[in-house]
Structure formats: C-alpha cells, structure tokens
The first five atom37 places (N, CA, C, CB, O) and aatype in JSON, in Angstrom:
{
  "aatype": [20, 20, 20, 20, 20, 20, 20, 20, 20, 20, 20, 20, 20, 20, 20, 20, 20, 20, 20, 20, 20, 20, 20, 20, 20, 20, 20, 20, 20, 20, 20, 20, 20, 20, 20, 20, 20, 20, 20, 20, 20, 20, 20, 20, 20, 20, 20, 20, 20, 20, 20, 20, 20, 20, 20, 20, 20, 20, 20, 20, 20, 20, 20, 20, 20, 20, 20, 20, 20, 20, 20, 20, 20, 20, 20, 20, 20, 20, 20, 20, 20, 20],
  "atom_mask": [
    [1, 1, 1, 1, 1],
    [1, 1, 1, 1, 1],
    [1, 1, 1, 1, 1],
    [1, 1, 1, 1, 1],
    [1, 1, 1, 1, 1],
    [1, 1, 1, 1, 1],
    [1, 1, 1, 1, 1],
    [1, 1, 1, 1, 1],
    [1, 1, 1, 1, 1],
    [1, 1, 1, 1, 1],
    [1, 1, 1, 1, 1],
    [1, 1, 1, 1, 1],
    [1, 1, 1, 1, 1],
    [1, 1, 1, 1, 1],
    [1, 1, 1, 1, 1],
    [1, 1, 1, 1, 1],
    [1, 1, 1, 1, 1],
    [1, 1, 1, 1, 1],
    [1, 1, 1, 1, 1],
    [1, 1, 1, 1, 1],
    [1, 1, 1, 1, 1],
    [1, 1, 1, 1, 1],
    [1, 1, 1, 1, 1],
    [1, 1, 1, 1, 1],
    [1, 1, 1, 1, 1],
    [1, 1, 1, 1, 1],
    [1, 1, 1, 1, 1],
    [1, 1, 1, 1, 1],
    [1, 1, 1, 1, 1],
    [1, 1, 1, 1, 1],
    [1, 1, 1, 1, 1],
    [1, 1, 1, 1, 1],
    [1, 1, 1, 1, 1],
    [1, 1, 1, 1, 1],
    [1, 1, 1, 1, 1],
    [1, 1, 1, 1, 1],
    [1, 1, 1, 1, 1],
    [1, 1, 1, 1, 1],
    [1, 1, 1, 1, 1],
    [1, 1, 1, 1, 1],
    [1, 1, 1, 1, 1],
    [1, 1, 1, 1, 1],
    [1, 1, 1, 1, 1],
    [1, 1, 1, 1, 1],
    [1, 1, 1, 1, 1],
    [1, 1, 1, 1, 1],
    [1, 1, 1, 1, 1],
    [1, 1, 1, 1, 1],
    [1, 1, 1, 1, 1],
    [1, 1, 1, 1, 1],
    [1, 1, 1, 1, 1],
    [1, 1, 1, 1, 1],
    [1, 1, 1, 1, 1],
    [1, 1, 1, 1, 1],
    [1, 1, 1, 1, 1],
    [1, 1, 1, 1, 1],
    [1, 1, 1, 1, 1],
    [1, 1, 1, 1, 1],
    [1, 1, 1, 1, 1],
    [1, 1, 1, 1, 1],
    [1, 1, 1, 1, 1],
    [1, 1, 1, 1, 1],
    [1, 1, 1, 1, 1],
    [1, 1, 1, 1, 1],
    [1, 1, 1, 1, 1],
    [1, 1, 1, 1, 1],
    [1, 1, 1, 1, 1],
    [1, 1, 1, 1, 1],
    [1, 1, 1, 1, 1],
    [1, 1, 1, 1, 1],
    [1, 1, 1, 1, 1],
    [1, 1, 1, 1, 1],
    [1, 1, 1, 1, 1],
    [1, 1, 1, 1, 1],
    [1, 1, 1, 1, 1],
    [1, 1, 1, 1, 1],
    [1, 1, 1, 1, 1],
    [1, 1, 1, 1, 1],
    [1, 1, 1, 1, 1],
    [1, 1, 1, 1, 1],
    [1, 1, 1, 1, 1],
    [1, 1, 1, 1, 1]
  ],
  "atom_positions": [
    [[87.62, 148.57, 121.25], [86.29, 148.84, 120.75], [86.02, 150.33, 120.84], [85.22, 148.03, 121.53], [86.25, 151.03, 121.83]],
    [[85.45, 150.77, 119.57], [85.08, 152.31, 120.2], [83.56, 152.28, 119.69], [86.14, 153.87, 119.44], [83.0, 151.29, 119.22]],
    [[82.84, 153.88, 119.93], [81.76, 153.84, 119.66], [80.94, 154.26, 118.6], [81.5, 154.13, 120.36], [80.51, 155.41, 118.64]],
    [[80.68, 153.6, 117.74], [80.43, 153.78, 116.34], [78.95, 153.12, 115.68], [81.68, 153.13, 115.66], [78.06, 152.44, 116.19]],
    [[79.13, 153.56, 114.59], [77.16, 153.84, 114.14], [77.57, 151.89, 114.06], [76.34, 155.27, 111.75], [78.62, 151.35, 113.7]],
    [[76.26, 151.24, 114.55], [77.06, 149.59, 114.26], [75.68, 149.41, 113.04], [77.1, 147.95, 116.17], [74.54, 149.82, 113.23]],
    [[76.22, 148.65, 111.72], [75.94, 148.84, 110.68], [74.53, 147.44, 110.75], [77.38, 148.84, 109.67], [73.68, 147.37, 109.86]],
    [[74.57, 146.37, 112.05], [73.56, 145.61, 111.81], [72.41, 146.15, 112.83], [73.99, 144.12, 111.94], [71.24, 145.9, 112.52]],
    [[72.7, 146.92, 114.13], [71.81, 147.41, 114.63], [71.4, 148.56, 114.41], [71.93, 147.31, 115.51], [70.24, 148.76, 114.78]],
    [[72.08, 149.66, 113.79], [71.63, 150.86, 113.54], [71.75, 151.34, 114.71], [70.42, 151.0, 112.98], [70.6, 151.31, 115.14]],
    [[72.69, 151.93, 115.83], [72.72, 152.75, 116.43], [73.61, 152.84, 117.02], [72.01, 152.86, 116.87], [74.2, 151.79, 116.77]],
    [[74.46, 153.62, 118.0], [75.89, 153.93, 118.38], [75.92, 153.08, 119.47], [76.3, 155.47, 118.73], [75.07, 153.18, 120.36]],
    [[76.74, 152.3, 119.49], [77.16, 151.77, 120.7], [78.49, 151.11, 120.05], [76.03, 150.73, 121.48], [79.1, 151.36, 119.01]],
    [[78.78, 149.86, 121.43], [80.4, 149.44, 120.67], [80.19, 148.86, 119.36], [81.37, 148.17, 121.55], [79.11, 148.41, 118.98]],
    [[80.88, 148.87, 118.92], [80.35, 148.04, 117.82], [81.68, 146.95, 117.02], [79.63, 149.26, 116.65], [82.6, 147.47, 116.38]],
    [[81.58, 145.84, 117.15], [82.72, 144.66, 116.57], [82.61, 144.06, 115.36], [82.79, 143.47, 117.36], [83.23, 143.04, 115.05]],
    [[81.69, 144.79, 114.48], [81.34, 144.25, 113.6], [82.22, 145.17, 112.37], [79.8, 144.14, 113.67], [82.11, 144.5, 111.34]],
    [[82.68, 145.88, 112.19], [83.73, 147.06, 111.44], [84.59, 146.34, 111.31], [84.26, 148.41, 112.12], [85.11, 146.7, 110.25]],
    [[85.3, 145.25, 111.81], [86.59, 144.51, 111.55], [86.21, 143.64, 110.68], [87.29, 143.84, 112.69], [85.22, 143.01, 111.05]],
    [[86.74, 143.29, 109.35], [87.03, 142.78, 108.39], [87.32, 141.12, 109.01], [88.16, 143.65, 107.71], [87.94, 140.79, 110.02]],
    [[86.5, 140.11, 107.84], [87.79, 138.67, 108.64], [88.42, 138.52, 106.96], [86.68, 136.37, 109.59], [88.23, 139.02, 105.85]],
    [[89.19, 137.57, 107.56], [89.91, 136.85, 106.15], [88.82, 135.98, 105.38], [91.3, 135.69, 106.59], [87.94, 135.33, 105.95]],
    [[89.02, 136.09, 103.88], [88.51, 135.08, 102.99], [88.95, 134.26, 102.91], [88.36, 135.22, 102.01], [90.18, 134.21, 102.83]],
    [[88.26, 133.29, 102.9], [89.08, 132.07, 102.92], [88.59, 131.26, 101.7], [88.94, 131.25, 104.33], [87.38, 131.01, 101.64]],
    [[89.32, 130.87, 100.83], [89.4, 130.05, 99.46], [89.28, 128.66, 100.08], [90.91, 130.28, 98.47], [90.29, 128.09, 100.5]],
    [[87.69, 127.92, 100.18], [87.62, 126.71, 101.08], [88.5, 125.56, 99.87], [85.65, 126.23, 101.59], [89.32, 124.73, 100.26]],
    [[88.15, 125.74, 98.49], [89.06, 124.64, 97.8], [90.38, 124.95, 97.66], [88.65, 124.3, 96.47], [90.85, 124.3, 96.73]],
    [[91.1, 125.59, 98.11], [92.39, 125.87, 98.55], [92.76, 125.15, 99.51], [92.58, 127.06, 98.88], [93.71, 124.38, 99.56]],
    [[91.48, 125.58, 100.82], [91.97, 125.02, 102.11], [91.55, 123.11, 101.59], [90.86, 125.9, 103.8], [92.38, 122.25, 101.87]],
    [[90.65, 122.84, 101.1], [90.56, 121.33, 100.97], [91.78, 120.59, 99.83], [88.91, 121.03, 100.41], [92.12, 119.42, 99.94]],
    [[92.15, 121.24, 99.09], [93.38, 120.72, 98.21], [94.42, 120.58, 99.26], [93.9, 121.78, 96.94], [94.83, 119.49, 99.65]],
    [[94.88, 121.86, 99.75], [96.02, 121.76, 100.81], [95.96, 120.29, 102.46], [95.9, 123.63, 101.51], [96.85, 119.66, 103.02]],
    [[94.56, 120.35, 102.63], [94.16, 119.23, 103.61], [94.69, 117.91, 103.07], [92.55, 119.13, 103.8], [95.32, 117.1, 103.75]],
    [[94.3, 117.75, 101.47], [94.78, 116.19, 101.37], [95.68, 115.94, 100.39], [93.68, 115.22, 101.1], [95.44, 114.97, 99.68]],
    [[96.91, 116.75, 100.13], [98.26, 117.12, 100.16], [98.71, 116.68, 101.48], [98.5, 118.59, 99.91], [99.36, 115.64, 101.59]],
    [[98.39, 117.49, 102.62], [98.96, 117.0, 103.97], [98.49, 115.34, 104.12], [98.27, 118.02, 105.33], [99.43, 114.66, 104.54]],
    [[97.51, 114.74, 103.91], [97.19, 114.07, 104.53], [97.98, 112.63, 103.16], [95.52, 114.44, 105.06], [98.36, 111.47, 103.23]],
    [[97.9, 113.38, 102.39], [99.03, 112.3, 101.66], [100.69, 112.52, 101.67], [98.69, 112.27, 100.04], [101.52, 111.61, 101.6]],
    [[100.87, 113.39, 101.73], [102.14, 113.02, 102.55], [102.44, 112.91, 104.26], [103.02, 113.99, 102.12], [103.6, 112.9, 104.65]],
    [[101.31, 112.82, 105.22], [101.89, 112.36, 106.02], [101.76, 110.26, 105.39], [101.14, 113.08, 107.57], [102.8, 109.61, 105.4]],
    [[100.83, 109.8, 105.09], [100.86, 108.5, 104.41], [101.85, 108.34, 103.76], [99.9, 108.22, 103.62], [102.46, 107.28, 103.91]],
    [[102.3, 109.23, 102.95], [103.55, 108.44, 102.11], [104.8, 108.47, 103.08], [104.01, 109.3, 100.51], [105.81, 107.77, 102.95]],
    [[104.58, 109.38, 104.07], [106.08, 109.65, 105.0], [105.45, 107.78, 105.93], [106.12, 111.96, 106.56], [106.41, 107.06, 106.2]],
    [[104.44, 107.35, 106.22], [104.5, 106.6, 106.91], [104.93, 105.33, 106.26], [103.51, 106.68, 107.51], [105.62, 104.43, 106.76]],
    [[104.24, 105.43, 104.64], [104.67, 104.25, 104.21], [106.32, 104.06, 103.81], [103.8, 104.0, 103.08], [106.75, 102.92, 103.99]],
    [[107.13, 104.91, 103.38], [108.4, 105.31, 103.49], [109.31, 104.58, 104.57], [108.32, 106.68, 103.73], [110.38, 104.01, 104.37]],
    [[108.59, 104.76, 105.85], [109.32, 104.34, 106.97], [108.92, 102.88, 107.38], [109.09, 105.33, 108.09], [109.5, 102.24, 108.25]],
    [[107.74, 102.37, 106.56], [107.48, 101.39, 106.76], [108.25, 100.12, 106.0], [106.32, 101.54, 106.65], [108.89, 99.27, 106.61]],
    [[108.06, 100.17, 104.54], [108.21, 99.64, 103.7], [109.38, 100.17, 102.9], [107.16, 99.55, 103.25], [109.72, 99.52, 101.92]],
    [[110.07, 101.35, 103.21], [111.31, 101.97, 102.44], [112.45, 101.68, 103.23], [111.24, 103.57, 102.21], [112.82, 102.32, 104.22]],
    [[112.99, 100.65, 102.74], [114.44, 99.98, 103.25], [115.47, 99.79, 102.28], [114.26, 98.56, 103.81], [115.24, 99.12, 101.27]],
    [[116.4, 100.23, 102.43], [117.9, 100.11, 101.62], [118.23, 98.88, 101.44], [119.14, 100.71, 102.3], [117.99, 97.97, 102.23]],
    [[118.93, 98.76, 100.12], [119.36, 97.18, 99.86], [120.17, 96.84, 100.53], [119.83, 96.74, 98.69], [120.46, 95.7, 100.17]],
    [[120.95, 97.23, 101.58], [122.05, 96.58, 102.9], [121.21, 96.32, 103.58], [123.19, 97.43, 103.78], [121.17, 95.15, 103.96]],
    [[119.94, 97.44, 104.15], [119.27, 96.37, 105.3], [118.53, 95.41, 104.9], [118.41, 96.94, 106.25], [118.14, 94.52, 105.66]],
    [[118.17, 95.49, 103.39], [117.12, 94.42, 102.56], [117.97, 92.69, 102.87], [117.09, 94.97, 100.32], [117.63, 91.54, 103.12]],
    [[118.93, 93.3, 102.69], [120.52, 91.91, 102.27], [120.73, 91.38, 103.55], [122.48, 92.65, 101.67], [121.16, 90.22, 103.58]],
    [[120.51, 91.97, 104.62], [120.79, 92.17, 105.97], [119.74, 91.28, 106.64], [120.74, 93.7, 106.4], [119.94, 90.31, 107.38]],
    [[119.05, 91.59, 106.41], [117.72, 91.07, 106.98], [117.56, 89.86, 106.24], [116.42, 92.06, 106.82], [117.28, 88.86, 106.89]],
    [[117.7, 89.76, 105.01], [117.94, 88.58, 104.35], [119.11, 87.45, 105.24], [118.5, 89.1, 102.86], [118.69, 86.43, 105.79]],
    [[119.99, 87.68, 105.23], [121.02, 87.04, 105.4], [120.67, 86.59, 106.62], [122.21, 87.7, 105.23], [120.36, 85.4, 106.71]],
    [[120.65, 87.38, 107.75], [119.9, 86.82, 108.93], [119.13, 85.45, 109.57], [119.16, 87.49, 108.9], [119.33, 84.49, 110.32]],
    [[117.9, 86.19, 108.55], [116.84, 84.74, 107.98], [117.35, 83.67, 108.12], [116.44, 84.57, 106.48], [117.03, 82.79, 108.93]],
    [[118.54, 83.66, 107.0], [119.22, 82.59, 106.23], [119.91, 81.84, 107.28], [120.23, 83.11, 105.09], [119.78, 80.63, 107.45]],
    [[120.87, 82.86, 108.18], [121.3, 81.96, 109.2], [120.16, 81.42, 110.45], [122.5, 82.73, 109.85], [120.15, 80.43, 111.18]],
    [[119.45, 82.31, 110.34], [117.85, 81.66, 111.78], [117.85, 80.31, 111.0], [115.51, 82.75, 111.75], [118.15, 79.26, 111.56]],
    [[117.56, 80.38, 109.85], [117.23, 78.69, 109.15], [118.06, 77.68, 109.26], [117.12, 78.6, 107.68], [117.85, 76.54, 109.65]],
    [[119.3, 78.32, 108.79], [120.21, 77.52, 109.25], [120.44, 76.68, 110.39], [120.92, 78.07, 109.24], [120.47, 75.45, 110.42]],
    [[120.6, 77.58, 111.41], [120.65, 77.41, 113.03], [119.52, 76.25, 113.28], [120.23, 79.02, 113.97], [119.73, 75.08, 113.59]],
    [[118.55, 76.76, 113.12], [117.18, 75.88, 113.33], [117.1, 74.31, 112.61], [115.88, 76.81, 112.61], [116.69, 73.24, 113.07]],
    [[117.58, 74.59, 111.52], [117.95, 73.06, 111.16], [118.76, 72.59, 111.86], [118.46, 72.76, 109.94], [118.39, 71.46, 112.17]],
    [[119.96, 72.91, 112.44], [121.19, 72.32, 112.74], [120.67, 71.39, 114.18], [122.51, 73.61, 112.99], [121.13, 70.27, 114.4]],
    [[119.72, 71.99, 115.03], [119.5, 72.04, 116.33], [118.91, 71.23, 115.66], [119.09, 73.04, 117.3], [119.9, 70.75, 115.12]],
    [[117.74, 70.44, 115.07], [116.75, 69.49, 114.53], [117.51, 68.16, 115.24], [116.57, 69.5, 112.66], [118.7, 67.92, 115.43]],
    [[115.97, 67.25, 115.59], [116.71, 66.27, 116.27], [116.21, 65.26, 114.79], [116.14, 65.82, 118.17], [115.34, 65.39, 113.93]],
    [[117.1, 64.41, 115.02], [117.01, 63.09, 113.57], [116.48, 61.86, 114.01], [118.64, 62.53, 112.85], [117.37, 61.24, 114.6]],
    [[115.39, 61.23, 113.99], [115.01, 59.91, 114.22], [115.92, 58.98, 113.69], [113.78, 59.67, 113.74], [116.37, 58.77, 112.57]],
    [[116.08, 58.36, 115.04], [117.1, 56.9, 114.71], [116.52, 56.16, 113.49], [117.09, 55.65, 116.12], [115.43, 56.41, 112.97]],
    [[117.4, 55.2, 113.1], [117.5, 54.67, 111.62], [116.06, 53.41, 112.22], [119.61, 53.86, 110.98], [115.07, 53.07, 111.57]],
    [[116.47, 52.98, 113.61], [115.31, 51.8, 113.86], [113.85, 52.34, 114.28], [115.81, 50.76, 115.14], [113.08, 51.79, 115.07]],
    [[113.63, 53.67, 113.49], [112.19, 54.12, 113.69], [111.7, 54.49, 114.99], [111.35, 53.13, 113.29], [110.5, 54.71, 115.18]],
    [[112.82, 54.61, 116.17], [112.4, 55.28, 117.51], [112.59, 56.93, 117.64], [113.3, 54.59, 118.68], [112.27, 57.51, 118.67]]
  ]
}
C-alpha cells in the first residue's frame, strides 16, 4: 500500500482502491457452470448405464445360469398331491 490521493475519499492516505479487479463476463461464467454440470451428469450416467456388450452378454449369461440353478434346486410335489 502506499500513500496516494484515494479517489473515493478525497484525501492522502493508504489507499486500496487504485488496483483494478477482473471483469468478469457473468454469461460466460453461467454457460461454462452448466457445461460442467452436464458433463459431470453425463460422466455419471456413462458409468452408470454405459456397459460394453461382453459385460452386457456377461451379465446376461449369468442371470441365465442364477435361473437355471434356481429351477434345478425347485422341490416337485409328489404325483399323490403331498
């Protein structure tokens, strides 16, 4: 800080008001906000719902044998209705 004429009080003392800030382009900053905020969503849905056809087939096949299995174990009512 040094000591300089300060331009909102009118008189020498420190003065912090001589420093410049950045402009900021707020529809810049709000375009760029929901850009981010759609691709962090698409990165989530990606990982959610974005699966390769081996693990698609995979996971399929699986199933197929859980069903399997699960029938096999099934108990069968005797033929005389007990």
């Amino acid at each position: 800080m040094t000591l300089t004429r300060c331009p909102l009080f009118n008189a020498t003392l420190p003065c912090q008001h001589d420093a410049m800030s950045q402009i900021v382009n707020l529809n810049r900053f709000r375009k760029d906000k929901a850009r981010a905020a759609k691709r962090a969503e698409a990165d989530a849905n990606a990982a959610k719902f974005g699966r390769s056809k081996a693990e698609r087939d995979l996971a399929a096949a699986k199933a197929e044998k859980s069903a399997r299995d699960l029938e096999a174990h099934r108990l069968r009512p005797d033929e005389d209705g007990a």
